[in-house]
Every structure is written in C-alpha cells, then in structure tokens.
XYZ file of C-alpha atoms in Angstrom:
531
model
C -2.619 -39.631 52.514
C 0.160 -38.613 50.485
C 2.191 -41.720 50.345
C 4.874 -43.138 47.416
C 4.925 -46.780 47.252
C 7.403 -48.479 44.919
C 7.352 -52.215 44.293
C 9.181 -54.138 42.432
C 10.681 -51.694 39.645
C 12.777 -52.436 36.912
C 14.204 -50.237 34.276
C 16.272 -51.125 31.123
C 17.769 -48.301 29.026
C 15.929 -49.412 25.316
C 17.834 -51.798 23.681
C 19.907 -52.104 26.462
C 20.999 -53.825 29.500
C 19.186 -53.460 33.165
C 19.790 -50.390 35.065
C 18.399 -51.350 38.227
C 15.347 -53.973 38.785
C 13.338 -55.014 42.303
C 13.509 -51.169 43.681
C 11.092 -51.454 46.158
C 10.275 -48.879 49.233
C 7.646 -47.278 51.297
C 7.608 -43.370 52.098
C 4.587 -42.546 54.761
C 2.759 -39.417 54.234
C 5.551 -36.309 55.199
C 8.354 -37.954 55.004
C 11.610 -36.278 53.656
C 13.732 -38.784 52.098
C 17.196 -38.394 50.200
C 17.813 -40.852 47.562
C 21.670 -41.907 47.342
C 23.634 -44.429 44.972
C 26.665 -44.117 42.795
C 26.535 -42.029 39.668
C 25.152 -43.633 36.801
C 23.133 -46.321 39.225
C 19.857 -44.423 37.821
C 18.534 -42.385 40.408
C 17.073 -39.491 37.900
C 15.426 -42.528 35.821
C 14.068 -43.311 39.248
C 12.368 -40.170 39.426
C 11.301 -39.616 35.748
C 9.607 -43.038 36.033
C 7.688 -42.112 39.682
C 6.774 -38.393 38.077
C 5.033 -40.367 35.125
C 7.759 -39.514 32.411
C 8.797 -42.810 31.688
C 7.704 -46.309 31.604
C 9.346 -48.670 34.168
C 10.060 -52.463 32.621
C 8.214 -54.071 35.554
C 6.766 -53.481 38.991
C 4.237 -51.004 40.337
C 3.999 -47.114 41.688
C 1.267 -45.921 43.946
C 1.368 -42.377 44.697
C -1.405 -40.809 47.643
C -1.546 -37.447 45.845
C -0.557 -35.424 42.967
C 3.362 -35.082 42.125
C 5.126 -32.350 40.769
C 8.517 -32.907 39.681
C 12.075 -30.812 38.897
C 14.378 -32.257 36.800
C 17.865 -31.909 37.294
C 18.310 -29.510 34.297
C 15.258 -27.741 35.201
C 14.980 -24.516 32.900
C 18.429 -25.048 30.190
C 16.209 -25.971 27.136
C 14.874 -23.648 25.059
C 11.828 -22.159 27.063
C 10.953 -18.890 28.542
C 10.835 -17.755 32.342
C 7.126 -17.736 31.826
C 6.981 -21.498 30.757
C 9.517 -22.243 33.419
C 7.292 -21.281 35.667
C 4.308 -23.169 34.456
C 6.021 -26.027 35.803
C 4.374 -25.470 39.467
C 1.216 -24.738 38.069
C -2.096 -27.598 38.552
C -2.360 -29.215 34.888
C -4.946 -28.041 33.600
C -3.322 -24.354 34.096
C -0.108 -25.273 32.685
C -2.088 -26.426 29.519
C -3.816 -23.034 29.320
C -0.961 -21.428 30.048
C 0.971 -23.143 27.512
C -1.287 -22.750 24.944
C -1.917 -19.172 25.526
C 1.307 -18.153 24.904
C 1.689 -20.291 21.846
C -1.353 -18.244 20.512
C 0.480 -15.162 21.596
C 3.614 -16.374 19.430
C 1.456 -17.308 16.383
C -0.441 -13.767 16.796
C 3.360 -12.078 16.682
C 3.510 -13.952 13.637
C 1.002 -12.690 11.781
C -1.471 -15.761 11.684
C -4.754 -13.718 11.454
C -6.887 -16.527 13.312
C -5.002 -16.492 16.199
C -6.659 -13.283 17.473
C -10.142 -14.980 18.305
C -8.311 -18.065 19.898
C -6.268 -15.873 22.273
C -9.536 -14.021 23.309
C -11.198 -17.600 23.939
C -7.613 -18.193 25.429
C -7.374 -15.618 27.745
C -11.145 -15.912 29.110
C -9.807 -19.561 29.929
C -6.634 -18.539 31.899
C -8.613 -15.821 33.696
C -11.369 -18.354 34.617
C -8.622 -20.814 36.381
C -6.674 -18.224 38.365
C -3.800 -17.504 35.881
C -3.958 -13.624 36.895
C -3.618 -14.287 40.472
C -0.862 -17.203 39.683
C 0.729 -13.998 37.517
C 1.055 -12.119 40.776
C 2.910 -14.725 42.861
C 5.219 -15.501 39.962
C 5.953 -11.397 39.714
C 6.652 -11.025 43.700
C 8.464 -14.285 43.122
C 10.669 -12.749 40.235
C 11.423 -9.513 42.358
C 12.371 -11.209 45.241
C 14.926 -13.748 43.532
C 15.966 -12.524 40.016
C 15.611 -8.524 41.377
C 13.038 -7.889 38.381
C 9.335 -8.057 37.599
C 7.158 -10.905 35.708
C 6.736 -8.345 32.875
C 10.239 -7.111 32.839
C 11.967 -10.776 32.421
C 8.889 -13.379 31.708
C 9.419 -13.335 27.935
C 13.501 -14.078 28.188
C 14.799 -17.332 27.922
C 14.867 -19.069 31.142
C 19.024 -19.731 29.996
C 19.291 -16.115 30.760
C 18.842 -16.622 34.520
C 21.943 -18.321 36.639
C 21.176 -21.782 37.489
C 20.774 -20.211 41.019
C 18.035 -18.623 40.341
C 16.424 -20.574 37.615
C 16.073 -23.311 40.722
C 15.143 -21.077 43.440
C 12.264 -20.185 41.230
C 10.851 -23.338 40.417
C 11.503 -24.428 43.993
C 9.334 -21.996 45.435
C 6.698 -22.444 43.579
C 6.686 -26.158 43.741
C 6.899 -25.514 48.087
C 3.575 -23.400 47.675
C 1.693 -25.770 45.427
C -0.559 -27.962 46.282
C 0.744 -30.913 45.227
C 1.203 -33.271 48.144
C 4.334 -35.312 46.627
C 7.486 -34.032 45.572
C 9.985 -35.410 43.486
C 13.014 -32.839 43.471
C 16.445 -34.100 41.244
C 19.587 -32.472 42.751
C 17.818 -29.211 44.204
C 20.332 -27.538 45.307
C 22.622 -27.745 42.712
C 24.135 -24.082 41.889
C 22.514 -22.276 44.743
C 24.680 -20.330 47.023
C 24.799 -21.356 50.794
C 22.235 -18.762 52.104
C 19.873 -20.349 49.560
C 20.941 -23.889 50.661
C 20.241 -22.777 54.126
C 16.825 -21.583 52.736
C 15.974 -25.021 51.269
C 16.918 -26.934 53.820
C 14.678 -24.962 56.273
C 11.799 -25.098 53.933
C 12.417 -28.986 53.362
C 12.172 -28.997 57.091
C 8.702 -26.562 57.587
C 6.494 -28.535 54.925
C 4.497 -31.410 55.427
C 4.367 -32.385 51.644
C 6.163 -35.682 51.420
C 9.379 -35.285 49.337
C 11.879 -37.740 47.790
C 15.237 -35.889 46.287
C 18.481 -36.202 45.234
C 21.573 -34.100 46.453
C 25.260 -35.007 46.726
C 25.523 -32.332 49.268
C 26.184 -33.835 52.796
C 24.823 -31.407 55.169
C 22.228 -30.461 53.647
C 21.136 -34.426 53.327
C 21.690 -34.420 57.371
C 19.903 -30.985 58.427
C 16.804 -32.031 55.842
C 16.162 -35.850 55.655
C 14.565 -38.095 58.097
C 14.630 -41.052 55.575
C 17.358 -42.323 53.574
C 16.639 -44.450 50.195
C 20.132 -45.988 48.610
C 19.017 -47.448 45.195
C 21.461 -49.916 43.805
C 21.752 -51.996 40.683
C 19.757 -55.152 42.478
C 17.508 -52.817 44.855
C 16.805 -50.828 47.218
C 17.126 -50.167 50.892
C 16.400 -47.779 53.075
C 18.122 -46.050 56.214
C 15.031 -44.860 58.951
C 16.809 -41.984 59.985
C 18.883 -38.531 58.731
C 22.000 -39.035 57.220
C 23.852 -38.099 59.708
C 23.806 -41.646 60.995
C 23.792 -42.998 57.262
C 27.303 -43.981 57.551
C 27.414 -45.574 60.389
C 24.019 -47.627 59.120
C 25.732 -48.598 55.844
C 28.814 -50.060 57.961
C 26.620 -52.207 59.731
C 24.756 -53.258 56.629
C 27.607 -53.971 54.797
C 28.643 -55.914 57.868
C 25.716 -57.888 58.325
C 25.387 -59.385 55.227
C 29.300 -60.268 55.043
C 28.537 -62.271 58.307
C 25.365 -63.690 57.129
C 27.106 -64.544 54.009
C 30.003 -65.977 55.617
C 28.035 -68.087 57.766
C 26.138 -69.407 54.447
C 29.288 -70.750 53.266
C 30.598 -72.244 55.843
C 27.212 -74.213 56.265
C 27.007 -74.936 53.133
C 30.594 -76.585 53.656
C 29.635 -78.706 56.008
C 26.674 -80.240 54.399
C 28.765 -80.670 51.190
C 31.011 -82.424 53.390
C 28.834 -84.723 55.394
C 27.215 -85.766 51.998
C 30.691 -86.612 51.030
C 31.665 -88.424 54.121
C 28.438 -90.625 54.668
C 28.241 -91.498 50.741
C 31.855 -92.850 51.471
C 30.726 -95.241 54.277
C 27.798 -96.435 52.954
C 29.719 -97.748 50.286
C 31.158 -99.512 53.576
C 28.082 -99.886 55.685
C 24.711 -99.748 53.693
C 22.811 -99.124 56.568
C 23.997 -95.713 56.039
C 22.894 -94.981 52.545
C 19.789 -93.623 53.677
C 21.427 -90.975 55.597
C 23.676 -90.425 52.638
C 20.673 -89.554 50.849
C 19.159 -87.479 53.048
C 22.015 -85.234 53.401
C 22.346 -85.079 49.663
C 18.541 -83.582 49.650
C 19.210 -80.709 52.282
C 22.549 -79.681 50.884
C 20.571 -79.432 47.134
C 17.447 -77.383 48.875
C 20.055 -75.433 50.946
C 21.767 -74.490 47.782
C 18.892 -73.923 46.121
C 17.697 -71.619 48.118
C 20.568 -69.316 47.518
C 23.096 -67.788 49.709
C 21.881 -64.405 51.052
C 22.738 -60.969 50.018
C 26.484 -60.081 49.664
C 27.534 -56.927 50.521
C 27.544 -54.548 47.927
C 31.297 -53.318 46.035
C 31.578 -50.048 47.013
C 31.993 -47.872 43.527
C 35.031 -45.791 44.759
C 36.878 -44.241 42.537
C 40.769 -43.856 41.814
C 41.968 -40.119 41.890
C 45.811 -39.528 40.735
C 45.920 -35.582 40.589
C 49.534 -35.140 40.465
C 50.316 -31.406 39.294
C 53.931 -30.662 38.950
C 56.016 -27.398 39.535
C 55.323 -24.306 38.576
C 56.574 -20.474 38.909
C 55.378 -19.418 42.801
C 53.313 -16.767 41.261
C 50.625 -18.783 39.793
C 48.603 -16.214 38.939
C 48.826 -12.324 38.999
C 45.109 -10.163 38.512
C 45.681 -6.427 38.301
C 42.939 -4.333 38.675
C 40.690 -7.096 36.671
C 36.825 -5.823 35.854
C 34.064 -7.443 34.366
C 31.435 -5.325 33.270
C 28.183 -5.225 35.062
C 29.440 -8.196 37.417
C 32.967 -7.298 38.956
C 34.602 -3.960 40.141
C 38.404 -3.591 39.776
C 40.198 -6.197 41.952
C 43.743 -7.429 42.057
C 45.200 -10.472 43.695
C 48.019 -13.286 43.693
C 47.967 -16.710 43.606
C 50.944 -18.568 44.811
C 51.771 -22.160 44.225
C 50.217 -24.794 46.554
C 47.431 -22.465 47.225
C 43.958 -23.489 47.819
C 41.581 -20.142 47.043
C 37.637 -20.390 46.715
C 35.837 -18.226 44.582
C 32.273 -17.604 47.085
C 29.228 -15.557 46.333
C 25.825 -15.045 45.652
C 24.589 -16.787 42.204
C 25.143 -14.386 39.191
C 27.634 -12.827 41.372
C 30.293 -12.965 38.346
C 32.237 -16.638 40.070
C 32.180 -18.784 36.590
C 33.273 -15.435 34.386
C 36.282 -15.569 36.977
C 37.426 -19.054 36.776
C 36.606 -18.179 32.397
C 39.112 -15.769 32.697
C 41.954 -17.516 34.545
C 41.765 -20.498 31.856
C 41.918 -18.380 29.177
C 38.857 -18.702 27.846
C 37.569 -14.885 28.650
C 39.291 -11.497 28.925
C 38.708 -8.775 31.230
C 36.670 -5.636 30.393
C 39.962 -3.917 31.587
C 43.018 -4.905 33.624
C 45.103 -7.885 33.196
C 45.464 -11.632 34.170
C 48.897 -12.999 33.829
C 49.990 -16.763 34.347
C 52.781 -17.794 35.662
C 55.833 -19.467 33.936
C 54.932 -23.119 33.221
C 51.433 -22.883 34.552
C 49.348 -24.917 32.433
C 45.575 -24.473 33.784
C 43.066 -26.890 33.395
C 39.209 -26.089 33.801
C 36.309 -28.072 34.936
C 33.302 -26.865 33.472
C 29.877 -25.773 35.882
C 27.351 -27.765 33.968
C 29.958 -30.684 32.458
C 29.173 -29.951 28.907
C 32.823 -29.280 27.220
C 32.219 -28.964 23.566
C 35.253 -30.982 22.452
C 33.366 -34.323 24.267
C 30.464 -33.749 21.938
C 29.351 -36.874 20.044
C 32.158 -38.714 21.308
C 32.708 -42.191 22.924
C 34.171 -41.895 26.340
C 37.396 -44.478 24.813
C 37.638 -42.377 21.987
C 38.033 -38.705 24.367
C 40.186 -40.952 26.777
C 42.743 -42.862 24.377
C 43.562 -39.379 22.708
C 44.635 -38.474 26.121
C 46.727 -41.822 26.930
C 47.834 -42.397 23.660
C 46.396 -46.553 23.973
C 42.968 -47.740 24.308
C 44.379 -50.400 26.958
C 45.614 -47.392 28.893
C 42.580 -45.515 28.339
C 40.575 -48.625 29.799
C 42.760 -48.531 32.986
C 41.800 -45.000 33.628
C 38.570 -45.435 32.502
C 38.275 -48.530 34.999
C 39.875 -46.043 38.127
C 37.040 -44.144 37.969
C 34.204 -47.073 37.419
C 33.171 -45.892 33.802
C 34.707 -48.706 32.025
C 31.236 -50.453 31.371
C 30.169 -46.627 29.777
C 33.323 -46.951 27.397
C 31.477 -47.176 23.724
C 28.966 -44.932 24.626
C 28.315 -41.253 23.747
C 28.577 -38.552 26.605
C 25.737 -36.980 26.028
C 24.013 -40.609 27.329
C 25.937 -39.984 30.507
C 24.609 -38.959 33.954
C 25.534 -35.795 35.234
C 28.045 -37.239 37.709
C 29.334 -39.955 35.095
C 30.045 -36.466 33.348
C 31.526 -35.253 36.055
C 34.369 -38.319 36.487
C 35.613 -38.418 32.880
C 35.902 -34.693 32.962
C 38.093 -35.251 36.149
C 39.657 -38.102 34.360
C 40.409 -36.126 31.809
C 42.585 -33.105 33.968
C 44.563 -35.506 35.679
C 45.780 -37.155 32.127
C 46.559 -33.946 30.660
C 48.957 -33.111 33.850
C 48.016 -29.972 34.543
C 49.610 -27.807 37.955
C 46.402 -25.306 37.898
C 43.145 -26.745 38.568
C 40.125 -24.488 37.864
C 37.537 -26.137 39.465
C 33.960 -24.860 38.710
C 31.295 -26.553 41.339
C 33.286 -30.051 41.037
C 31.268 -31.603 43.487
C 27.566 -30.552 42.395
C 27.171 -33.951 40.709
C 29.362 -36.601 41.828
C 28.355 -39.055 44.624
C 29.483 -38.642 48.132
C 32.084 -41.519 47.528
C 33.491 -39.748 44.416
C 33.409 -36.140 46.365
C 35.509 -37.767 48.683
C 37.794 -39.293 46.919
C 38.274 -36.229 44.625
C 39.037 -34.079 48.281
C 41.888 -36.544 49.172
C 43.244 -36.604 45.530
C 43.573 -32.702 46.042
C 45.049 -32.794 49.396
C 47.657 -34.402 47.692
C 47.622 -32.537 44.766
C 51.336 -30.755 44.052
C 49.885 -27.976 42.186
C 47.528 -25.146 42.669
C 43.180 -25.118 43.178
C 41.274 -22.187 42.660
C 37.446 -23.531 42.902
C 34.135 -22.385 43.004
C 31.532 -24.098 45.199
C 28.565 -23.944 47.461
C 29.104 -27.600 49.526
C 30.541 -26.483 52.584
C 32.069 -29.913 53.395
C 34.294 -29.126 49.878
C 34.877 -25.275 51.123
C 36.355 -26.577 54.700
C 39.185 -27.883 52.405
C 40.240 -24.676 50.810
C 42.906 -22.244 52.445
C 41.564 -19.031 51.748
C 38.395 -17.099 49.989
C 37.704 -14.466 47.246
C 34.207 -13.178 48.181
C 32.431 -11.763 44.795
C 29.284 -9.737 45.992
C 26.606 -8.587 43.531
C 27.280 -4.918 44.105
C 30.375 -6.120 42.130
C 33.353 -5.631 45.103
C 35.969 -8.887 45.772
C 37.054 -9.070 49.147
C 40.026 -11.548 50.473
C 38.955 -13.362 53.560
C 41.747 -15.312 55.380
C 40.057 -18.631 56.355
C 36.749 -20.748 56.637
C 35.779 -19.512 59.307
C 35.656 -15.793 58.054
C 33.983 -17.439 55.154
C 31.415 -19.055 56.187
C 30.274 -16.654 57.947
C 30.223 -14.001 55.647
C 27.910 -15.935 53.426
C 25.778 -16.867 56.643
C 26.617 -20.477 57.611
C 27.712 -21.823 60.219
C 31.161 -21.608 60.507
C-alpha cells in the first residue's frame, strides 16, 4: 500500500542550529495532504529529506511505494526540456536517458568514441520504452507549450514560463507510476484554468500525495488531510482546509487550557508543600505529609507541563505610500513584440488593477515596463509626477540582494542596524539577520523583499505574484497592509483569494489583445473560475 510514515525526524542545517526535530505523521494509502507552516519552518527540507535527497539528523521514513518528487524550482537550472522531462521517468530510464544525451553532446563535440556508445546507448533506451515515453512527452509539449518534442526538447527548460515548465512535469508525474508524490508549491505560476486543472487531477488520482501550496482554495477544493510542521513537530488536521482554521483555533485553545490548568495545579502543590512543611515544624506528626507532598509536586514537575500553544509567526506590514499625481500611469498604444498588441490605458491614484492571463501571456514584461526596467517595442509609458514605483520581483531573485546579509540589504535602507533589526523583527526574519539570501526560503525571500518596498516609501507598488510564496498568515497580513495602502497596486497573480482584493482587471490573452474588465466578477470568469 502506498503509505508515508514519518517518525521522529529531525533536521539541522550543517553546522547549524535545529530546523525542526520529532516530525512525526501517518498518511494512509490515497490520501491528499497539504503541508502548512510559516516560511522558513522547513517544509521543502521536509520533502527533500522524504524524496531521498537529504539526510535527516534522526528519526525514520517508510514509504509503501516509489516517490517521485518536484522541487519548488523545478526546471530554472541549467537543463534542457528533454532532461526536464526525465524527471517523471522510472530510474533506470532517466539514467539511460541521461546518459544518452550526454553521449549525444560529447558526439557534437567531436569525441570520436562516442559514436559506438550512443549506438549501445540508443539500443538501451529503445529496449526500456524511451520511444514510446518520446511520444507522450511530444503530445505533452503540443498540448501545453503549443510545440513538438523535436521542435523545443533541445532548449533550455529556462526558455519555457514557469507555467508551463510545471504543467509539464506535473503531468507526467500524474501519469507515472509512482504511487507517492511529493509535489513543493505546485501551483506556483500557473494561471487559474491550470489551477483548476490541478486541483481536479489532485482530486481524480488515487496516488497518495503530500504538497505544499500557499494558495487557499486550492488547499480546500484538493486536500482531505492537513499536515502543519512546526519547529517542535508536527500535527495534523483529518480533514480539508476548509475547516483548518477553525481546527487550529481549537488547538491553540486546548493546549492554552490544558496549560493553564498545569499551572494552576502545579500552584497548589507548591503551596501545600509550603504550608504543611510550615506546621510540621509545629506539629511533627505532619512531617510525613510534608514529605509526601514534596515528592508529587517534584514528579509533577518533572513530568513537564504540556504543550503550549504555538506563537503565531504573523508578520508586521506598514505599506504607507504617499501622494502622488492622479494619473499614475499613462500607456499609449504600448506593444511588445510577439506577446502584446497595441493597448492604451490609465492608472489613477488609489487604484487597485490586476494584470490576468494565461502563462507566457506577456504579464511580467508589463509590470518590467511600468518600473522602468523594459521599454516598449513601440508606444509610450509615462509616470506620473512624483510616482516613485517599486517592483516585486516573480521569482524573488533581485540582483542587488546577491551575496548579501539580510542586516546588511536592510540597514542601507534604515540608515541603523538597530532600526534595521526592528524591521527585520516585524516580519519574523530577525533570527535570518547574518545570513546570505541566497540561504533563504522562497517565502523568507519573499518578506525582506516586501520589507524592503515599504522602507524605500514608494506610492506605486508593482507587485509580481506577491503571494506565490509567502504563508497564508503573511498573505494575509500583506492584503490588509494594502487595503490600507495610500498609494497605487498594479499586481499580477493567479490566487484568487489575492485577486478578490483588486478593483479592476487588464486581461492579456496569448493572441496578444488587453482587454479592461470592470470587476472580479467579470474576471473570474473570463479566465474560467468561479466568480
């Protein structure tokens, strides 16, 4: 039966202190589960350790099956489509198939030996199926990245959006035959009519699947099992998370009465040890009682008081904007080549405007253009008088945070490392001060970037999928922030919960034509969601 046991795990980053330790949880054979915690907590270590990738400090995994895993950053290294899609291929396959296009490469290069390996190589990869594997990865290719296996296979997996990069691996690793899936933020970048995809294909399979996803309907329409890994543990909700909250509040309430009622007892036996040894100095008669309630107050205290409920990791948001011209933002007649026809528009100040659309419909080269960063094949973009726009980047990866400290990027932004603590503090990254960001989780990214756009005051925010890898505490707290934000948001996302905050829609379509919609409602359903 394909089961996932955990028991007892521990994990220490090398040379470092405890991440989390005594994880343990039970997943039956076909169970979906979510795995939640606050960023940084170690839920993608988690999943490297159960996939095999890394070592765990202590404790066991017992796995009823095969697992196939998909990291978080599945297909940004340096790779081709072809070995991106190796990844859904049985092992011995994806060794085959790995080594037969290495031979290829050193064949290209003009390594004369190669030849009579890639003829042994080829006989190899024809004897376990590759061919026919090569067929489902071509109908696979036309049907998501609108070209053929021998069209794009050779490219670099970069050149696909992160859309369609997942979508790939994702259907391959539904039709495998692995019975155990271990899937890190799935549906990060994919539009909503590929979220509504997953989440119906999450519910038609019987393979048992643990994942991660920050997205809060799709956790409630494909999840029957909620894990929430924290720094001392693990526990885990029986049901969808729609009812998570509501779970956690009793939790949470539990063990505050539990605890509560430790204390008190623990009072009263300090207290009747202090009382008796006072008369027996009296009475000695009563020394024996003395003594007795001396030993059950030390084995009641030794014992331990029982779990306390665990600090919510909240963070502080102060977006604060400030005034700007009321024409934010003029386009006229903007085009990007191959993505975007001519469009014009207006932003005013206060607006909230979403940028919605298909993956590689042209969103990110948008929100690249109002920051500055890009220019328009033809037309114009004009700012406002005292706009100042400030962009926060898809993937988290700003170039000026390279090989930096997170104290170092913040105090050049305060202008005080005690004031670049405080902020640092607000949004629970304090203990991640003297390291590098590349250490950083993806939603630990995600804050100081955040972080950083509300120091700098800017009345513009750009925001580029903001909530793809925060934690649902952070997404919400980032939502109220901008509900009180005096400025202007122009965002791009695919979490519907984020888009029922926005006033009104730019629709990008891939046969490159912009069209204003007036409300959510309009919206959602023109991307075929429910509105």
């Amino acid at each position: 039966m394909a089961h996932l046991h955990v028991t007892d795990l521990s994990y220490a980053h090398p040379g470092g202190d405890a991440l989390f330790h005594d994880v343990t949880f039970k997943l039956g054979a076909g169970r979906h589960a979510g795995l939640v915690g606050a960023n940084g907590v170690g839920k993608s270590t988690l999943l490297r350790i159960l996939s095999g990738e890394l070592e765990s400090g202590a404790g066991d995994v017992s796995a009823g099956g095969r697992i196939l895993a998909m990291p978080q950053d599945v297909g940004t290294g340096e790779g081709t489509i072809r070995e991106l899609l190796l990844m859904g291929a049985p092992p011995r396959t994806r060794r085959a198939g790995l080594a037969l296009l290495a031979c290829e490469r050193d064949l290209a290069a003009g390594d004369e030996d190669a030849g009579v390996r890639l003829g042994e190589l080829i006989g190899e990869w024809s004897d376990l199926g590759g061919y026919e594997l090569e067929g489902r990865w071509d109908a696979v290719c036309r049907r998501i990245a609108r070209a053929g296996l021998s069209e794009i296979g050779d490219r670099p997996a970069v050149t696909l959006s992160g859309g369609e990069r997942k979508r790939l691996v994702l259907e391959l690793l539904l039709t495998s035959d692995a019975p155990i899936l271990l899937l890190d933020e799935p549906d990060n970048f994919l539009d909503i009519p590929a979220k509504r995809w997953l989440e119906g294909a999450l519910r038609a399979t019987r393979k048992t699947i643990l994942l991660i996803s920050h997205d809060r309907e799709l956790l409630a329409a494909a999840t029957d099992t909620i894990v929430t890994l924290e720094a001392g543990g693990a526990w885990v909700h029986d049901g969808s998370y729609a009812t998570y909250a509501e779970a956690r509040a009793k939790r949470q309430k539990r063990f505050g009465d539990a605890l509560a009622q430790w204390n008190e007892e623990e009072k009263r036996l300090r207290e009747l040890v202090r009382i008796f040894k006072e008369r027996a100095r009296y009475s000695p008669d009563l020394a024996k009682r003395a003594s007795a309630f001396e030993t059950r107050h030390k084995r009641f205290v030794a014992e331990g008081p029982p779990p306390a409920p665990v600090t919510e990791q909240v963070i502080n948001v102060r977006l604060v904007g400030g005034d700007s011209a009321r024409k934010v933002v003029t386009l006229d007649k903007v085009t990007i080549d191959g993505l975007v026809r001519p469009f014009s528009d207006e932003i005013h100040f206060g607006e909230r405007v979403g940028l919605i659309g298909p993956n590689g419909s042209g969103k990110t080269h948008v929100m690249g253009l109002l920051g500055g960063g890009e220019a328009p094949a033809d037309g114009r973009v004009v700012l406002g008088p005292r706009v100042s726009p400030g962009l926060f980047t898809q993937l988290n990866r700003r170039e000026d945070f390279a090989g930096r400290t997170l104290a170092d990027i913040v105090e050049e932004r305060t202008g005080a490392y005690e004031t670049a603590m405080r902020g640092l503090a607000r949004y629970r990254l304090q203990d991640a001060a003297a390291r590098k960001v590349e250490t950083l989780s993806g939603g630990q990214r995600a804050r100081l970037e955040i972080l950083c756009l509300e120091l700098e005051g800017h009345n513009l925010l750009l925001l580029d999928e903001p909530t793809d890898n925060l934690d649902v505490e952070s997404c919400e707290a980032l939502e109220q922030a901008l509900d009180g934000f005096a400025g202007t948001v122009v965002a791009v996302s695919h979490d519907r919960a984020f888009l029922r905050r926005l006033d009104r829609f730019l629709l990008l379509d891939h046969d490159g034509r912009v069209t204003g919609l007036p409300d959510v409602r309009s919206a959602l359903e023109a991307l075929g969601a429910e509105a």
